[in-house]
Structure formats: C-alpha cells, structure tokens
Short mmCIF file of C-alpha atoms in Angstrom, two decimals:
data_model
loop_
_atom_site.label_atom_id
_atom_site.label_comp_id
_atom_site.label_asym_id
_atom_site.label_seq_id
_atom_site.Cartn_x
_atom_site.Cartn_y
_atom_site.Cartn_z
CA MET A 1 -15.78 13.53 17.34
CA GLU A 2 -15.22 14.60 13.73
CA VAL A 3 -13.11 12.18 11.37
CA ILE A 4 -10.47 13.85 9.34
CA ASP A 5 -9.56 12.04 5.97
CA ILE A 6 -5.93 11.03 5.67
CA PRO A 7 -4.53 13.24 2.63
CA TYR A 8 -3.50 11.67 -0.57
CA TYR A 9 -0.18 12.46 -2.15
CA THR A 10 0.07 13.52 -5.89
CA HIS A 11 2.82 12.01 -7.74
CA GLU A 12 4.41 15.57 -8.12
CA GLN A 13 4.45 15.56 -4.14
CA ILE A 14 5.97 12.34 -3.86
CA ILE A 15 8.92 13.50 -6.32
CA LYS A 16 9.39 16.61 -4.37
CA ALA A 17 9.73 14.94 -1.25
CA PHE A 18 12.30 12.84 -2.25
CA GLN A 19 14.25 15.82 -4.05
CA ASN A 20 13.88 18.01 -0.69
CA ARG A 21 15.94 15.21 0.99
CA GLY A 22 18.61 15.47 -1.62
CA THR A 23 17.56 11.97 -3.45
CA THR A 24 15.16 10.80 -6.27
CA LEU A 25 12.34 8.50 -6.21
CA GLU A 26 14.69 6.50 -8.84
CA ASP A 27 17.63 6.35 -6.54
CA GLN A 28 15.46 4.86 -3.54
CA HIS A 29 13.63 2.55 -5.55
CA ASP A 30 15.56 -0.63 -4.82
CA ASN A 31 15.73 0.17 -1.05
CA HIS A 32 12.09 1.25 -1.02
CA SER A 33 11.07 -1.96 -2.97
CA GLY A 34 13.24 -3.95 -0.82
CA GLY A 35 11.80 -2.88 2.41
CA ALA A 36 8.44 -3.46 0.86
CA LEU A 37 9.05 -7.10 0.42
CA GLN A 38 10.78 -7.54 3.63
CA VAL A 39 7.34 -6.21 5.13
CA LYS A 40 5.93 -9.31 3.49
CA ARG A 41 8.14 -11.80 4.24
CA ALA A 42 8.31 -11.01 8.08
CA ALA A 43 4.49 -10.92 7.77
CA ALA A 44 4.74 -14.42 6.27
CA LEU A 45 6.66 -15.73 9.16
CA LEU A 46 4.42 -14.20 11.77
CA HIS A 47 1.21 -15.97 9.82
CA LEU A 48 -0.52 -12.32 9.45
CA PRO A 49 -3.88 -11.92 7.61
CA TRP A 50 -3.68 -10.19 4.32
CA TYR A 51 -5.43 -7.01 5.76
CA THR A 52 -2.84 -6.45 8.53
CA VAL A 53 -0.05 -6.78 5.79
CA ALA A 54 -1.72 -4.09 3.69
CA THR A 55 -2.07 -1.84 6.33
CA ALA A 56 1.29 -2.28 7.35
CA LEU A 57 2.64 -1.42 3.70
CA TYR A 58 0.22 1.33 3.73
CA PHE A 59 2.12 2.79 7.08
CA TYR A 60 5.26 1.99 5.30
CA HIS A 61 4.90 3.82 2.03
CA ARG A 62 3.67 6.99 4.16
CA PHE A 63 6.69 6.89 6.22
CA TYR A 64 8.87 6.59 3.47
CA VAL A 65 7.65 9.66 1.78
CA ARG A 66 7.22 11.81 4.97
CA TYR A 67 10.24 11.07 6.61
CA PRO A 68 13.89 10.18 6.02
CA PRO A 69 13.83 6.14 6.59
CA PRO A 70 15.79 4.59 9.59
CA GLU A 71 17.43 1.45 9.44
CA PRO A 72 15.00 -0.97 7.95
CA GLU A 73 14.32 -3.14 10.50
CA PHE A 74 13.37 -0.55 12.72
CA LEU A 75 10.98 0.99 9.96
CA ILE A 76 9.33 -2.36 9.11
CA THR A 77 8.83 -3.62 12.82
CA GLY A 78 7.33 -0.27 13.89
CA CYS A 79 4.73 -0.40 10.64
CA LEU A 80 3.94 -4.05 11.42
CA SER A 81 3.38 -3.53 15.05
CA LEU A 82 1.10 -0.44 14.56
CA ALA A 83 -0.90 -2.44 11.77
CA MET A 84 -1.49 -5.30 13.99
CA LYS A 85 -2.90 -2.89 16.78
CA ALA A 86 -5.16 -1.50 14.11
CA GLN A 87 -6.30 -4.83 12.87
CA GLU A 88 -6.34 -6.36 16.48
CA THR A 89 -3.72 -8.80 15.58
CA THR A 90 -1.77 -10.14 18.60
CA LYS A 91 1.92 -10.44 18.62
CA ARG A 92 4.75 -9.45 20.82
CA LEU A 93 6.99 -6.53 19.61
CA ARG A 94 9.98 -8.80 20.24
CA ASP A 95 8.64 -11.52 18.03
CA ILE A 96 8.11 -9.06 15.42
CA TYR A 97 11.50 -7.71 15.56
CA GLN A 98 13.19 -10.85 15.24
CA SER A 99 10.81 -11.89 12.38
CA VAL A 100 11.90 -8.94 10.64
CA LEU A 101 15.47 -10.02 10.99
CA ASN A 102 14.55 -13.56 10.43
CA HIS A 103 16.61 -14.49 13.60
CA ASP A 104 14.61 -15.63 16.42
CA LYS A 105 17.97 -15.14 18.93
CA ALA A 106 18.12 -11.46 17.79
CA GLU A 107 18.95 -9.57 20.71
CA TYR A 108 15.83 -6.89 21.95
CA THR A 109 16.56 -4.48 24.20
CA LYS A 110 14.72 -1.62 25.77
CA ASP A 111 16.58 0.99 23.83
CA LEU A 112 15.49 -1.24 20.67
CA ARG A 113 11.85 -0.98 21.89
CA ASP A 114 11.99 2.81 22.24
CA ARG A 115 13.20 3.49 18.76
CA ILE A 116 10.13 1.39 17.39
CA MET A 117 7.79 2.87 19.58
CA ASP A 118 9.13 6.55 18.06
CA ILE A 119 8.60 5.20 14.62
CA GLU A 120 4.87 3.96 15.59
CA ARG A 121 4.44 7.64 16.70
CA LEU A 122 5.51 9.36 13.86
CA VAL A 123 3.49 7.11 11.62
CA LEU A 124 0.31 7.91 13.92
CA GLN A 125 1.31 11.64 13.49
CA ASP A 126 1.17 11.36 9.78
CA THR A 127 -2.11 9.55 9.42
CA LEU A 128 -3.65 11.97 11.82
CA PHE A 129 -3.91 9.31 14.44
CA GLN A 130 -6.26 7.39 12.41
CA THR A 131 -5.30 3.60 12.05
CA THR A 132 -8.43 2.27 10.37
CA ILE A 133 -7.31 2.18 6.72
CA HIS A 134 -9.64 1.03 3.83
CA HIS A 135 -8.01 -0.75 1.21
CA PRO A 136 -9.27 -1.58 -2.54
CA PHE A 137 -9.40 -5.65 -1.91
CA ARG A 138 -12.95 -5.27 -0.39
CA TYR A 139 -14.24 -3.13 -3.34
CA ILE A 140 -12.65 -5.62 -5.95
CA VAL A 141 -14.85 -8.51 -4.46
CA ASN A 142 -17.96 -6.10 -4.15
CA ILE A 143 -17.63 -4.67 -7.48
CA ALA A 144 -17.06 -8.11 -9.02
CA LYS A 145 -20.03 -9.71 -7.57
CA GLN A 146 -22.35 -6.79 -8.41
CA MET A 147 -21.46 -6.66 -11.99
CA SER A 148 -21.26 -10.63 -12.46
CA LEU A 149 -17.71 -10.53 -13.41
CA SER A 150 -15.82 -13.88 -13.50
CA LYS A 151 -13.91 -15.29 -10.65
CA ASP A 152 -10.73 -15.42 -12.82
CA LEU A 153 -11.10 -11.60 -13.50
CA GLY A 154 -11.81 -11.02 -9.74
CA SER A 155 -8.85 -13.08 -8.87
CA LYS A 156 -6.32 -11.42 -10.92
CA ALA A 157 -7.43 -8.06 -10.20
CA TRP A 158 -6.61 -8.78 -6.57
CA ASP A 159 -3.29 -10.13 -7.61
CA ILE A 160 -2.54 -6.77 -9.35
CA CYS A 161 -3.68 -5.03 -6.40
CA GLU A 162 -1.18 -6.90 -4.18
CA GLN A 163 1.44 -5.88 -6.32
CA ILE A 164 0.40 -2.30 -6.42
CA TYR A 165 0.99 -2.18 -2.52
CA GLN A 166 4.69 -2.44 -3.32
CA THR A 167 4.49 0.79 -4.63
CA PHE A 168 3.31 4.14 -3.49
CA LEU A 169 0.39 4.22 -5.61
CA CYS A 170 -2.07 3.14 -2.61
CA LEU A 171 -1.06 6.89 -1.23
CA CYS A 172 -2.22 8.53 -4.37
CA TYR A 173 -5.50 7.18 -5.37
CA THR A 174 -8.84 6.05 -3.26
CA PRO A 175 -9.39 2.54 -2.64
CA HIS A 176 -12.53 2.02 -5.04
CA GLU A 177 -10.37 4.04 -7.81
CA ILE A 178 -7.60 1.58 -7.26
CA ALA A 179 -9.99 -1.42 -7.09
CA PHE A 180 -11.71 -0.24 -10.63
CA ALA A 181 -8.21 0.35 -12.41
CA CYS A 182 -7.26 -3.43 -11.19
CA LEU A 183 -10.74 -4.88 -12.44
CA TYR A 184 -10.00 -3.03 -15.51
CA THR A 185 -6.36 -4.01 -16.14
CA SER A 186 -7.44 -7.61 -15.39
CA ALA A 187 -9.97 -7.69 -18.00
CA LEU A 188 -7.65 -6.09 -20.48
CA SER A 189 -5.17 -8.81 -19.88
CA LEU A 190 -7.63 -11.68 -19.92
CA TYR A 191 -9.70 -10.32 -23.25
CA SER A 192 -8.70 -8.88 -26.44
CA SER A 193 -10.76 -5.87 -26.22
CA PRO A 194 -11.66 -3.17 -23.57
CA PRO A 195 -14.47 -4.66 -21.29
CA ASP A 196 -17.95 -3.19 -21.67
CA PHE A 197 -18.44 -2.68 -18.09
CA PHE A 198 -15.90 0.03 -18.09
CA SER A 199 -17.62 3.47 -18.88
CA HIS A 200 -18.58 6.79 -17.71
CA LYS A 201 -22.05 5.47 -16.65
CA MET A 202 -20.41 2.65 -14.74
CA CYS A 203 -17.81 4.63 -12.85
CA SER A 204 -20.57 7.17 -11.83
CA ARG A 205 -22.66 4.31 -10.42
CA PHE A 206 -19.71 3.20 -8.16
CA ASP A 207 -18.68 6.79 -7.27
CA VAL A 208 -15.30 6.79 -9.57
CA SER A 209 -13.99 9.22 -11.73
CA TYR A 210 -13.49 7.89 -15.29
CA ASP A 211 -10.61 10.22 -15.61
CA ILE A 212 -8.91 9.31 -12.25
CA VAL A 213 -9.01 5.82 -13.03
CA ILE A 214 -7.60 6.21 -16.37
CA GLY A 215 -4.76 8.13 -14.68
CA ALA A 216 -4.18 5.46 -12.31
CA LEU A 217 -3.79 3.02 -15.33
CA PHE A 218 -1.43 4.79 -17.59
CA ASP A 219 -0.09 7.69 -15.69
CA ASN A 220 3.97 7.81 -17.02
CA ARG A 221 4.84 9.98 -14.31
CA ASN A 222 5.07 7.22 -11.91
CA SER A 223 7.98 4.99 -12.62
CA ASN A 224 6.48 2.16 -10.24
CA ASN A 225 3.30 2.02 -12.06
CA LEU A 226 2.61 -1.59 -12.19
CA LEU A 227 -0.92 -1.05 -13.81
CA GLN A 228 0.88 0.31 -16.68
CA GLN A 229 3.18 -2.54 -16.93
CA HIS A 230 0.39 -5.32 -16.86
CA SER A 231 -1.25 -3.37 -19.69
CA ALA A 232 1.96 -2.71 -21.62
CA ASP A 233 1.39 -5.62 -23.89
CA ILE A 234 -2.15 -4.85 -24.93
CA TYR A 235 -1.63 -1.02 -25.90
#
C-alpha cells in the first residue's frame, strides 16, 4: 500500500485559510494559543508521554487551520484521543474529556462522545488517514549525538522545539528542518557567534535545505515565530 505524505502548509496558505473564514491569524491568536496550552494541561493530568502530547498538538493545529474550530473541550478531547490511539496510549474517552475540563464529575453523554468522534474523523481525513506523525525531537537527539554537541545545547534545542509546538510552525517545515533550526537557535543563545556546525555542507549531510532552515528561523511573515523571538537579542 502506497503511503501518501501529509501536505505541509505555507504561511500564506494558513493566513488565507483564516481570511476565508472572515477572520485573521492575529484575531485568532489568543484562542488558538490558549487551546494549545489546554492540550498540554490536560495531557499533564493524564500523565501522557511527550510524543503523545506532540501528536495531539499537531492534530490540533491542523484542525484549526482546516476547519472552523468547535467548542475547545470537544476539539482538544478529540485530538488527544486520536493521538493516544496513534501512540498506543490507553485512556478512556470519558477520562480524557473530564481532564480537558479539569472536572472529574463533568457529565459525559453519548451525544458528547459522538461529537468528539466526529472531530476525530475530520482530523483523520485531513491527515489522509495517517496517524504516524514524525516529530523533530528524535532528530534533535540524533543530530546532537552525531555532531558531538553539548548536552546544554541539545536540551535547550528540545525546549525551543516544545515551544514551537504551541504554534503553526510544525505544519510548515519538516521535522529535520525544525530540528536543525532549533539546534542553531540554541547555539546562538548559548554562544556569542554563530556555531561552526551550521553550514551548507552540514545541512546537505542531513538532507536539509540551508535556505529553508534560515526561513524557519527568521520568516517575519509568521507572527507566532518563536524561533525569531529566541534569536531576537542576538541579531
């Protein structure tokens, strides 16, 4: 069976998606960011591993771009539930929903379950029914090891990458492009000059476009670009 890659978005496509719904990326920023934080809070209550959380956030961002978002508790529960199935993390749908609301006595009915399942189906359609999502974190670890980078540099790159998953950036760049950009940003924040490892030759070694990584770092069109914020004090 042929595996079809999930398409990436450009910044322009994300902006246009909101404009087509009569709103803007800036107008939706607070609601979108608040929902992403709620995903992480609910995941913490459920004691979920980070890769499951990252997958839920990825689903959440894709849904937010593709469809008008429903009530946040349904969207977040649906994304967490589907991510758990993808990562083989077992929790009852009732428990997920109540964790999202932070209320273990919240009413849970068949109608609520059906609405959540509808969201799961929409996410599956948007991801072309692929639930195995590759994230940058493994690439950060592997690249740091191969290049003998310091533990502090790798750890900070991981933290930056976690923050990126609060934004739409994970929909715009491949995992290894984000990983390389996080490592570079981490190095810029720890050292006074750009690191020697970041070069056209090194990017080619890891099958990364130098220009695309620079775009991930400094693309001013993305108002949520955390990479740019992290390096703003250096440049």
